[in-house]
Coordinates of C-alpha atoms in Angstrom, one line a residue:
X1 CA 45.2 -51.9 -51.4
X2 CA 48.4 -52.8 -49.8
X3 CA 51.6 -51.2 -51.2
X4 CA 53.6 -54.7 -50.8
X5 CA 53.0 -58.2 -50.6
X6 CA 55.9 -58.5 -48.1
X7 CA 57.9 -55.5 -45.9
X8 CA 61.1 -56.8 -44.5
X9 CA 62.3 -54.5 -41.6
X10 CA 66.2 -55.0 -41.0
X11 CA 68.3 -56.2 -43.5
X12 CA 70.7 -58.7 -42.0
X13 CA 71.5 -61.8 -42.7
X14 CA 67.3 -62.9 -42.2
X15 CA 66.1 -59.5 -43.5
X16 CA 67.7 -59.9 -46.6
X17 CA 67.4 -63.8 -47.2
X18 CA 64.1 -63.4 -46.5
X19 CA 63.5 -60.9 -48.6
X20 CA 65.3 -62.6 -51.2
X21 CA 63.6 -65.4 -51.2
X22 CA 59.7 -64.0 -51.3
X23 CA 61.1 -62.3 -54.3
X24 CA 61.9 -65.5 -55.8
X25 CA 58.3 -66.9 -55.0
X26 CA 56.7 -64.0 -56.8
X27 CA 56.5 -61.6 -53.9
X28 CA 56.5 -57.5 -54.3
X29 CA 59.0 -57.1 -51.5
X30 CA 60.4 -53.7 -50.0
X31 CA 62.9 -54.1 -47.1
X32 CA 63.5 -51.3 -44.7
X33 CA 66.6 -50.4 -43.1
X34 CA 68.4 -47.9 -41.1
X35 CA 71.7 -48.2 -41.4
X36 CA 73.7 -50.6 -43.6
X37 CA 72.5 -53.3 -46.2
X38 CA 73.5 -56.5 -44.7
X39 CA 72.8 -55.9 -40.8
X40 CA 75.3 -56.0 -37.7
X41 CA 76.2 -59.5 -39.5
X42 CA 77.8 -58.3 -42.4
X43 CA 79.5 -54.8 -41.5
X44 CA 79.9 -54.9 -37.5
X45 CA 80.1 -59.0 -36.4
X46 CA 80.9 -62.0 -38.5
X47 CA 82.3 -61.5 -41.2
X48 CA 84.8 -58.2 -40.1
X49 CA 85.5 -60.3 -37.0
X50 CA 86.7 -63.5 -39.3
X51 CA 89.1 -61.1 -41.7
X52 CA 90.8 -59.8 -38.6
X53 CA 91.0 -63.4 -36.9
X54 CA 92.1 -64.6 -40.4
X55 CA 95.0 -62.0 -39.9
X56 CA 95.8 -62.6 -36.4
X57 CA 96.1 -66.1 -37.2
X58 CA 98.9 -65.4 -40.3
X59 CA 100.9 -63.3 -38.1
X60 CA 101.2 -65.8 -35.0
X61 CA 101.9 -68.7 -37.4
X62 CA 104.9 -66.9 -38.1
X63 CA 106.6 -68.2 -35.0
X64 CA 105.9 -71.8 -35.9
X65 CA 107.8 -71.9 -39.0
X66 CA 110.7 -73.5 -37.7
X67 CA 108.5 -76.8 -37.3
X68 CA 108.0 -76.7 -40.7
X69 CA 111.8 -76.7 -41.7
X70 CA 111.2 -73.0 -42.7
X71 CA 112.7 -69.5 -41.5
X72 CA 111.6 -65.7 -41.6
X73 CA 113.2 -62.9 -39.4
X74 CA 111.5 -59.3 -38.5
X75 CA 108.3 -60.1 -38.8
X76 CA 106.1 -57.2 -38.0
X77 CA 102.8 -55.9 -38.7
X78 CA 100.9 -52.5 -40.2
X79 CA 97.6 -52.3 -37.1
X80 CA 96.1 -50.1 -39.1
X81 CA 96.3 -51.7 -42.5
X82 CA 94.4 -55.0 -40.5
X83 CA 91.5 -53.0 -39.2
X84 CA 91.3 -51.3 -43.0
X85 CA 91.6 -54.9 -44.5
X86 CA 88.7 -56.1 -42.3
X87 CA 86.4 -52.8 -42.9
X88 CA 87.0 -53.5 -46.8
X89 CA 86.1 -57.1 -46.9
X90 CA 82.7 -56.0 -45.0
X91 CA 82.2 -52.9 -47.4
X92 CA 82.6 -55.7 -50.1
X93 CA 80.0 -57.8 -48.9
X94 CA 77.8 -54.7 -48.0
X95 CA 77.8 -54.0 -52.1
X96 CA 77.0 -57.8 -52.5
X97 CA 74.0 -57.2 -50.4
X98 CA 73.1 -54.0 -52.5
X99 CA 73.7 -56.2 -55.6
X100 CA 71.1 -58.8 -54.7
X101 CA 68.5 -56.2 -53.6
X102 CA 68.7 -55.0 -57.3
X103 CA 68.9 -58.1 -59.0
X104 CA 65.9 -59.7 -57.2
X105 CA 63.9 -56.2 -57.6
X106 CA 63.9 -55.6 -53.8
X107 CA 63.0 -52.1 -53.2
X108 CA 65.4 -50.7 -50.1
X109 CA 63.8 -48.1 -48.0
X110 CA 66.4 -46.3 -45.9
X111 CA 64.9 -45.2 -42.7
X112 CA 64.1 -46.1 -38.9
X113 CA 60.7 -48.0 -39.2
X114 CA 58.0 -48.7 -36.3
X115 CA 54.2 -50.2 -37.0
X116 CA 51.2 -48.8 -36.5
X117 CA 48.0 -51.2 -36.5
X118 CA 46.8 -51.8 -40.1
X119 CA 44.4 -54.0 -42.0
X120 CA 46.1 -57.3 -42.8
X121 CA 49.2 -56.6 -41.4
X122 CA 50.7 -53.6 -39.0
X123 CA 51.2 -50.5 -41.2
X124 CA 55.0 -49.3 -41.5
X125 CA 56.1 -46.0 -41.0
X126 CA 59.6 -45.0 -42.1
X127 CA 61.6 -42.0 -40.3
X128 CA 63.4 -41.2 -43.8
X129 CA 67.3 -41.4 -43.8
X130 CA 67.1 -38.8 -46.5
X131 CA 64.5 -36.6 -44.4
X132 CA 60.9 -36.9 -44.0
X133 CA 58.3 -40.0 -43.6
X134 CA 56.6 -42.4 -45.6
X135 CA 53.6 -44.9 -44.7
X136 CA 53.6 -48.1 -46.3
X137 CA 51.3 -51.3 -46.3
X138 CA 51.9 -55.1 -46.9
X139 CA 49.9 -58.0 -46.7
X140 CA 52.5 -59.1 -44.5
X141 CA 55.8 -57.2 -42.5
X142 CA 58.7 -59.5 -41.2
X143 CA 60.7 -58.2 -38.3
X144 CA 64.4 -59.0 -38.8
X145 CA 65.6 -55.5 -36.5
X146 CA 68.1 -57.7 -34.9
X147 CA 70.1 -56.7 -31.7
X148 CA 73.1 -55.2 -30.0
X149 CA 75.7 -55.6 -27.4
X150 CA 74.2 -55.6 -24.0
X151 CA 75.2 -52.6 -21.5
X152 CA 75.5 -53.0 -17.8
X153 CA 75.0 -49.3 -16.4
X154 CA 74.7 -49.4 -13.5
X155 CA 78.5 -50.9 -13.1
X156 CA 79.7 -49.0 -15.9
X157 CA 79.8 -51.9 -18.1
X158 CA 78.5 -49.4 -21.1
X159 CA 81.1 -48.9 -24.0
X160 CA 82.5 -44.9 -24.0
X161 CA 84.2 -45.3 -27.4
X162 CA 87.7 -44.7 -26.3
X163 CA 88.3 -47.2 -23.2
X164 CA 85.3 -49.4 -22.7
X165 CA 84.5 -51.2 -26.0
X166 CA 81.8 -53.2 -26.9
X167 CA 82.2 -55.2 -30.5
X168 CA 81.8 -52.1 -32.4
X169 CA 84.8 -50.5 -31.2
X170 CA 86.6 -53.5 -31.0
X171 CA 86.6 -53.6 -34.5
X172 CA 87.6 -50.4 -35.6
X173 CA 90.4 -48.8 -32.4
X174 CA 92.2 -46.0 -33.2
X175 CA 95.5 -47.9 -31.9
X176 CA 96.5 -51.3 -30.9
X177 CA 96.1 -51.7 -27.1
X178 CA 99.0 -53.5 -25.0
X179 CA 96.5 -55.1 -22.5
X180 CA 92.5 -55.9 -22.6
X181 CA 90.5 -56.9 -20.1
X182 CA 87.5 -58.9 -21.8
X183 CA 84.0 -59.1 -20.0
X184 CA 82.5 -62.9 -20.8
X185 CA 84.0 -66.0 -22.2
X186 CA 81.0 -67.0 -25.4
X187 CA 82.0 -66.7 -28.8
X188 CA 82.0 -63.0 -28.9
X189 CA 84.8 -62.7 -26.1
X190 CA 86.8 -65.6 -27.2
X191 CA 86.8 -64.2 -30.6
X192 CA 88.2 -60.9 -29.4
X193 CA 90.6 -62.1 -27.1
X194 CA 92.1 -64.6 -29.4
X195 CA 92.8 -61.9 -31.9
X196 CA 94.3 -59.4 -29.9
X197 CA 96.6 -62.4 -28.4
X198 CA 98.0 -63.4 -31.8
X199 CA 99.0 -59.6 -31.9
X200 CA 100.3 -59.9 -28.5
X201 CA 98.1 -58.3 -26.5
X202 CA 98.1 -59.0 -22.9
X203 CA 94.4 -60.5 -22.3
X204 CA 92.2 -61.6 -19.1
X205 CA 89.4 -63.0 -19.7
X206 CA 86.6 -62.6 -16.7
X207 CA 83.7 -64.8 -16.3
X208 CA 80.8 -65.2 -14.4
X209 CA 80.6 -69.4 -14.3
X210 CA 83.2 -71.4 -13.4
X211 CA 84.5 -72.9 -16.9
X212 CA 84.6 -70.7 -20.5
X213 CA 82.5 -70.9 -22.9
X214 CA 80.0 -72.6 -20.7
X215 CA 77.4 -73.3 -23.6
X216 CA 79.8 -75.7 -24.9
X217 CA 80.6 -79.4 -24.2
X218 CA 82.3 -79.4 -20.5
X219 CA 84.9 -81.7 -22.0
X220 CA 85.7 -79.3 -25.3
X221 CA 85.2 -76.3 -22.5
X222 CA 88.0 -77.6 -20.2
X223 CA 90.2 -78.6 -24.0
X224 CA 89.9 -75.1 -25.2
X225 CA 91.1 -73.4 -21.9
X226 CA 94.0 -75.3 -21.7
X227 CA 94.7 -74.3 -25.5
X228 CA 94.2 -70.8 -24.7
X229 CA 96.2 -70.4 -21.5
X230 CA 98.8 -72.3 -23.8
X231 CA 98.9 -69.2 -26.1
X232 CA 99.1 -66.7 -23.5
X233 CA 95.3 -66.0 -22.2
X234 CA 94.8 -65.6 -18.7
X235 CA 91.2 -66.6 -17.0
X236 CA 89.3 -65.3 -14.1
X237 CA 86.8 -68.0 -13.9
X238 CA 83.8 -68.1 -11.1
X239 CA 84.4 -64.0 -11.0
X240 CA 81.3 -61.4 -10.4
X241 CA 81.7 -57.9 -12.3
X242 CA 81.2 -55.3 -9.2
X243 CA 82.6 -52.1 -11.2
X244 CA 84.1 -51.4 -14.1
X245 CA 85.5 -47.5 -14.8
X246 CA 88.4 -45.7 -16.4
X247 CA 91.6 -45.1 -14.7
X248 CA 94.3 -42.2 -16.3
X249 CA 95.1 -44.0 -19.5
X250 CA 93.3 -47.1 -18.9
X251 CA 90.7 -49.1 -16.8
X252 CA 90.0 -50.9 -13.8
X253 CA 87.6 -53.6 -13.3
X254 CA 86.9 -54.7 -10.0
X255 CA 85.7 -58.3 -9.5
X256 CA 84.7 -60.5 -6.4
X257 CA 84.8 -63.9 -6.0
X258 CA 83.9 -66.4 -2.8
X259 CA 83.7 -62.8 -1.1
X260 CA 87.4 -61.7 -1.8
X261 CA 87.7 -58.4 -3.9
X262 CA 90.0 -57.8 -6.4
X263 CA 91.2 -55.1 -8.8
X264 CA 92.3 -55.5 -12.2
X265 CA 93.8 -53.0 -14.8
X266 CA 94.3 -52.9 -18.4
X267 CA 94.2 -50.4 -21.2
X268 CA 91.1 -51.7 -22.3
X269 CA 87.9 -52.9 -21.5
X270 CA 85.8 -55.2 -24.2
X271 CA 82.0 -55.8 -23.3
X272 CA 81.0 -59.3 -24.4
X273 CA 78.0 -60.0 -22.3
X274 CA 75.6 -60.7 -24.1
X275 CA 72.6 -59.0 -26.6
X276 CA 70.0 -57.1 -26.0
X277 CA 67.2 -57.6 -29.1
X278 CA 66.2 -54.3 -30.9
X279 CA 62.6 -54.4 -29.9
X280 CA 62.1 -51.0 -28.3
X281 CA 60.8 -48.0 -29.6
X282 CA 59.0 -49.4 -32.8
X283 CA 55.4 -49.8 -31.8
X284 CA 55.5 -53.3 -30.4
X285 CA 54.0 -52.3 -27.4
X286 CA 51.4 -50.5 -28.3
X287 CA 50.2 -53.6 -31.2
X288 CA 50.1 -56.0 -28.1
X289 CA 52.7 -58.3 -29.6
X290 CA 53.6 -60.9 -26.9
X291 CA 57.5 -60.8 -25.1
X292 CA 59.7 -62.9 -23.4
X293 CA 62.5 -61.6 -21.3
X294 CA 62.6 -59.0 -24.0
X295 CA 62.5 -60.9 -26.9
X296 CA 59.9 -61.4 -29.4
X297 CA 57.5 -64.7 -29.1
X298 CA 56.9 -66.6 -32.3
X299 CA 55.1 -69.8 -33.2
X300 CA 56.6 -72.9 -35.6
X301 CA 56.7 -70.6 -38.3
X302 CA 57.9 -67.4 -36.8
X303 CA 54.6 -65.9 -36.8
X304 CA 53.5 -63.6 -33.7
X305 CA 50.4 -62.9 -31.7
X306 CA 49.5 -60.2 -34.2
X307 CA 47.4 -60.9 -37.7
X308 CA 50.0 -60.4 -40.5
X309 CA 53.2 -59.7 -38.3
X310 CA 55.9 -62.4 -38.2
X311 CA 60.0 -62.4 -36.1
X312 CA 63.2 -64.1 -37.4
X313 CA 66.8 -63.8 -36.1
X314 CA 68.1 -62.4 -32.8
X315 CA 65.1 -60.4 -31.9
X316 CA 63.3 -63.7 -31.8
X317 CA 65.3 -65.2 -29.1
X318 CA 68.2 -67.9 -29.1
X319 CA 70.1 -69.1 -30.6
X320 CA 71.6 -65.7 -31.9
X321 CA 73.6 -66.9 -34.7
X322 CA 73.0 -65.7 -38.2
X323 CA 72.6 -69.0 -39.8
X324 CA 69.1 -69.1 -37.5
X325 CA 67.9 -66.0 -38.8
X326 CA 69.0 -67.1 -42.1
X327 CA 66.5 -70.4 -42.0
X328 CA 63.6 -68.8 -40.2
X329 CA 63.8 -66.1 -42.6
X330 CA 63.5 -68.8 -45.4
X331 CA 61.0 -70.6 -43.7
X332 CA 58.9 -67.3 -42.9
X333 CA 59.3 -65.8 -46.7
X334 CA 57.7 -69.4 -47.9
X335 CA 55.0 -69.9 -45.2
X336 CA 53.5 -66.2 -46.0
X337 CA 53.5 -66.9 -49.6
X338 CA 51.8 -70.0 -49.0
X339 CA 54.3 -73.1 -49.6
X340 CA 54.3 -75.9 -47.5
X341 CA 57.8 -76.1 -45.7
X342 CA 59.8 -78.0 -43.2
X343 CA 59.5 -77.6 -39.7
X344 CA 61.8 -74.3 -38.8
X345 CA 63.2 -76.0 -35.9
X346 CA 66.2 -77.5 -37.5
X347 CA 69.5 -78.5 -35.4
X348 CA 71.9 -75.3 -35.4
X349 CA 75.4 -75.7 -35.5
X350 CA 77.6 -73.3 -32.9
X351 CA 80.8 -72.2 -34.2
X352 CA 83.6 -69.8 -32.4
X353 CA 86.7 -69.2 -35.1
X354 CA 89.6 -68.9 -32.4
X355 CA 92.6 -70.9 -32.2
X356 CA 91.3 -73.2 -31.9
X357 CA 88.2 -73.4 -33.6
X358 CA 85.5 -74.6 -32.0
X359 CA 82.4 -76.2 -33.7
X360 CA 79.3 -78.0 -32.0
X361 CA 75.7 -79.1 -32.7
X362 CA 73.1 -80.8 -30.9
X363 CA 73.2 -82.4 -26.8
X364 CA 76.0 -82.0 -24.9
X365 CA 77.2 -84.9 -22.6
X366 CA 76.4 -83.4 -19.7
X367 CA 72.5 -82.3 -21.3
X368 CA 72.2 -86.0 -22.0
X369 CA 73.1 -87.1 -18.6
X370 CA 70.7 -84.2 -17.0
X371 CA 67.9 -85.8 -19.2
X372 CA 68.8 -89.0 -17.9
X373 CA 69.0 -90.3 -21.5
X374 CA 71.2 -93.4 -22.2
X375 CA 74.1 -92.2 -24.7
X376 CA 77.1 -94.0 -26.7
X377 CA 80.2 -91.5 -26.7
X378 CA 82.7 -91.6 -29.2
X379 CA 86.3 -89.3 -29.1
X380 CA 88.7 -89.1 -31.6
X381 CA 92.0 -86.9 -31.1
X382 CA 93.6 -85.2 -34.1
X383 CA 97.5 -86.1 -32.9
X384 CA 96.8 -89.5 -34.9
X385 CA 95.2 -88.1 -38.0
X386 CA 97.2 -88.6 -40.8
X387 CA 96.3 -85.1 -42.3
X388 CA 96.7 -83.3 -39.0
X389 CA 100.0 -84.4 -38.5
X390 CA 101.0 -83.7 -41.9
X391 CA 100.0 -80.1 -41.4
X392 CA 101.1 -79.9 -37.7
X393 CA 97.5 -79.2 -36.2
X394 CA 97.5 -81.7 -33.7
X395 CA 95.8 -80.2 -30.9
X396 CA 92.0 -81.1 -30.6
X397 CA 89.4 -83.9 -31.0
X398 CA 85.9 -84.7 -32.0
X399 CA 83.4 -86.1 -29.9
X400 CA 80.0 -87.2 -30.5
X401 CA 77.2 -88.3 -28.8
X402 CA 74.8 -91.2 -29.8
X403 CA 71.0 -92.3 -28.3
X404 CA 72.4 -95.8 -26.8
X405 CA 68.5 -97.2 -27.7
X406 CA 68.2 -95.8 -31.1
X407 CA 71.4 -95.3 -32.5
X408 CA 70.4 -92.0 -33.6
X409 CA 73.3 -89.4 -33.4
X410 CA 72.1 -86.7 -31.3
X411 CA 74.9 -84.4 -30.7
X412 CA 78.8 -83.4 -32.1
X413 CA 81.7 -81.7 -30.5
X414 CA 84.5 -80.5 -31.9
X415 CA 87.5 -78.1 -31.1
X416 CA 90.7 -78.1 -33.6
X417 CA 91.9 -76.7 -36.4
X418 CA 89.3 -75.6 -38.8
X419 CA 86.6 -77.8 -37.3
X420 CA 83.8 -74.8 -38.2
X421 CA 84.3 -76.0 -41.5
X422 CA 83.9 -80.0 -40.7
X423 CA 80.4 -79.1 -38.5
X424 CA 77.9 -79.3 -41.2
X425 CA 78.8 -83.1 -41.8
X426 CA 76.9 -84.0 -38.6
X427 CA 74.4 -81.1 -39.1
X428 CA 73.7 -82.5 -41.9
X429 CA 73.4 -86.6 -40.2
X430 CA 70.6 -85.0 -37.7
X431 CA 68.8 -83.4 -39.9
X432 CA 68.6 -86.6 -41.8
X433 CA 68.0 -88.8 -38.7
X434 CA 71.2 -90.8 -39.2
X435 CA 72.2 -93.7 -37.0
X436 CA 75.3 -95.1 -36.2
X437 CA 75.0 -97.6 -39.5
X438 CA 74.7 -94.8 -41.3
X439 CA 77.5 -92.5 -40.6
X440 CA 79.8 -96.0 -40.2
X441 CA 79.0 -96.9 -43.6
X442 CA 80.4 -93.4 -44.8
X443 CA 83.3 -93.2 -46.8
X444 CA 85.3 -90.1 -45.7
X445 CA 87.8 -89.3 -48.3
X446 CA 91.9 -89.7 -47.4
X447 CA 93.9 -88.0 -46.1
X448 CA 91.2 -85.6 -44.6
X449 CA 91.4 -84.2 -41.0
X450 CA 86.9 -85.2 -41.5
X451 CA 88.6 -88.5 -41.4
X452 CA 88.7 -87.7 -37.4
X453 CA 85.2 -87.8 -37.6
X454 CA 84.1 -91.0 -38.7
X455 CA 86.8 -92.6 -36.1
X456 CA 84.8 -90.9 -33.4
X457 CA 81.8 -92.7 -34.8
X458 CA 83.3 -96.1 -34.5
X459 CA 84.6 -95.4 -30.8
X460 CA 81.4 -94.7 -29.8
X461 CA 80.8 -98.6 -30.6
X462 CA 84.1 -100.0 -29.9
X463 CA 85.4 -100.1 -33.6
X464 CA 87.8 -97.5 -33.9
X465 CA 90.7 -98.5 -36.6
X466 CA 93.4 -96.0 -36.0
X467 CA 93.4 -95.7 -31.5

């Protein structure tokens, strides 16, 4: 007789919601984890990473507030006392975690786990934080293990703690460094070098394409450049990586581009490459569950290749964004208990909190034009918002993207001032299938910067009010 209706291995932001929510449905649920309730999420990415850009961002508004008829002298700031704010607010939401584990009658297991092959699902055995092992059984065992920061070794792109960082240790330095060199231009990067920027950290940003942030928009890409180099951020677009090692106090990383070497030095070196999904070393192998590039393969409703074994989150492939693992850990939980749900493959907003923010979901322009579909585009710039202007964040716009045979809205671009927060709207519009009609017959509430988005909407048909 299995121990558990469910085992939930990881307990990030999918572990635990899924977890959470086979509880609620009647489950017996144990979730196993290794290190901290909550996942890289919760204590080493998101939400650490938003209380320190929350902080950058108060300090550097401090030399705008003459265009607000205002005035403050000898301004400084306490380094340390940031990085401690930002490890408190994720201790906080670490106890939350614990909280919810408790209060939905989750038992934790804290231990390294890897599956051996069992009856109705793979059996999991727990290396024991406290010492020892323990075998358990479920009728069904969700993988939610995750990933980490990618490591290039071979060019000594691998973070030594002290010079060479990857998120971890960008997060928590022992001092604040005068000059960074960061490694990729996603989310990750961005994030970093925007907050080490508002402290006033000299930062180079190095990557590989030749535009940043190259999942995004080409249009919001080339917007948010120009923003950045604005604020001080230098680029080194179109660049390979040949070497990257310490030098005295610092580092040096050498990059090529269109054959021509080059050699550039910093204090410090952030790694934000990519992930690598935590599949190794727990049995995966050995149960024949079926890979790709490294990453676990799942159906519609995150179920592998193996009877009783299903993969949410990061370790299940892209997007990596904790809202994904958050849904297909949802969608997972209520599948094995046996409820009829919606299709898991829901739109998934991107967001990067820099400054600007930058928020997108759905087709790009140039993904339409590759699919040689016919598209209605629609841009609407903040400097003529009413609400922007009032609050002197003018720099930005919103775009949007519309199926020129169906009206259907198909995709939603935005970089400005707390555009993350405007997203969902059109998130939402996909989801439902909205047309044009639809999100033109909206009435968007005044004087809201959201207003921005429903002038975009009419541009795309010629009917803009306030352009």
């Amino acid at each position: 007789m299995a121990d558990f209706d469910l085992i939930v291995i990881g307990s990030g932001p999918g572990g635990y919601v899924a977890a959470i929510r086979a509880s609620q449905l009647g489950q017996k649920v144990a979730i196993v984890e290794r290190e901290s309730l909550g996942g890289i999420c919760l204590n080493w990415g998101c939400i650490p990473t938003k209380a320190l850009l929350k902080s950058g961002e108060k300090f550097e508004s401090l030399s705008h507030l003459k265009e607000y008829g205002l005035s403050a002298s000898g301004a400084t700031f306490d380094f340390d006392a940031i990085i401690q704010r930002s490890r408190g607010v994720a201790a906080t939401m670490n106890k939350g975690v614990a909280f919810l584990m408790k209060k939905n009658k989750i038992e934790v297991i804290e231990g390294s786990a890897k599956l051996e092959k069992g009856a109705a699902a793979p059996k999991v055995v727990i290396a024991l934080k406290a010492g020892g092992s323990r075998t358990v059984e479920a009728k069904a065992v969700i993988l939610a293990v995750g990933a980490r920061a990618r490591a290039i070794p071979q060019i000594g792109l691998e973070a030594d703690g002290d010079r060479i960082w990857a998120y971890r240790e960008a997060l928590a330095p022992r001092t604040m460094p005068a000059s960074i060199i960061v490694i990729g231009s996603g989310a990750i990067g961005i994030e970093f070098g925007s907050f080490y920027r508002a402290l006033g950290a000299e930062v180079t940003v190095v990557e590989a394409v030749d535009r940043i942030m190259p999942v995004e928009d080409e249009e919001v890409s080339k917007a948010a450049q120009k923003s950045f180099e604005k604020r001080g951020i230098k680029f080194r677009l179109g660049c390979k990586v040949t070497k990257v090692s310490r030098a005295g106090k610092g580092v040096q990383v050498a990059i090529e581009k269109d054959g021509k070497a080059e050699t550039l030095e910093a204090e410090v070196c952030i790694s934000a490459v990519g992930i690598t999904a935590n599949t190794d070393g727990i049995g995966l192998e050995a149960l024949g569950v079926n890979m790709d590039r490294g990453h676990i393969t799942i159906d519609g409703h995150c179920a592998t290749n193996v009877k009783g074994l299903y993969a949410i989150g990061d370790c299940a492939g892209a997007p990596w964004l904790a809202h994904k693992a958050s849904h297909e850990g949802i969608h997972a939980a209520e599948y094995i208990a046996g409820y009829k749900t919606p299709n898991v493959h829901s739109p998934i907003a991107g967001c990067t909190y820099a400054q600007p923010q930058v928020a997108s979901v759905g087709i790009t322009e140039q993904g339409a034009r590759e699919a040689k579909r016919e598209v209605r585009i629609g841009r609407f710039p903040f400097r003529v918002n009413g609400k922007a202007v009032a609050a002197g964040e003018v720099d930005g716009f919103v775009k949007v993207i519309f199926d020129a045979k169906t009206g259907a809205l198909i995709g939603a671009h935005m970089i400005g001032h707390e555009v993350t927060e405007m997203i969902q709207g059109y998130v939402t519009a996909i989801t439902m299938e909205a047309t044009e009609e639809d999100i033109h017959g909206i009435v968007y509430p005044h004087p809201t910067m959201s207003e921005a988005m429903h002038e975009a909407a009419l541009d795309a048909y010629g009917r803009t009010i306030h352009l």
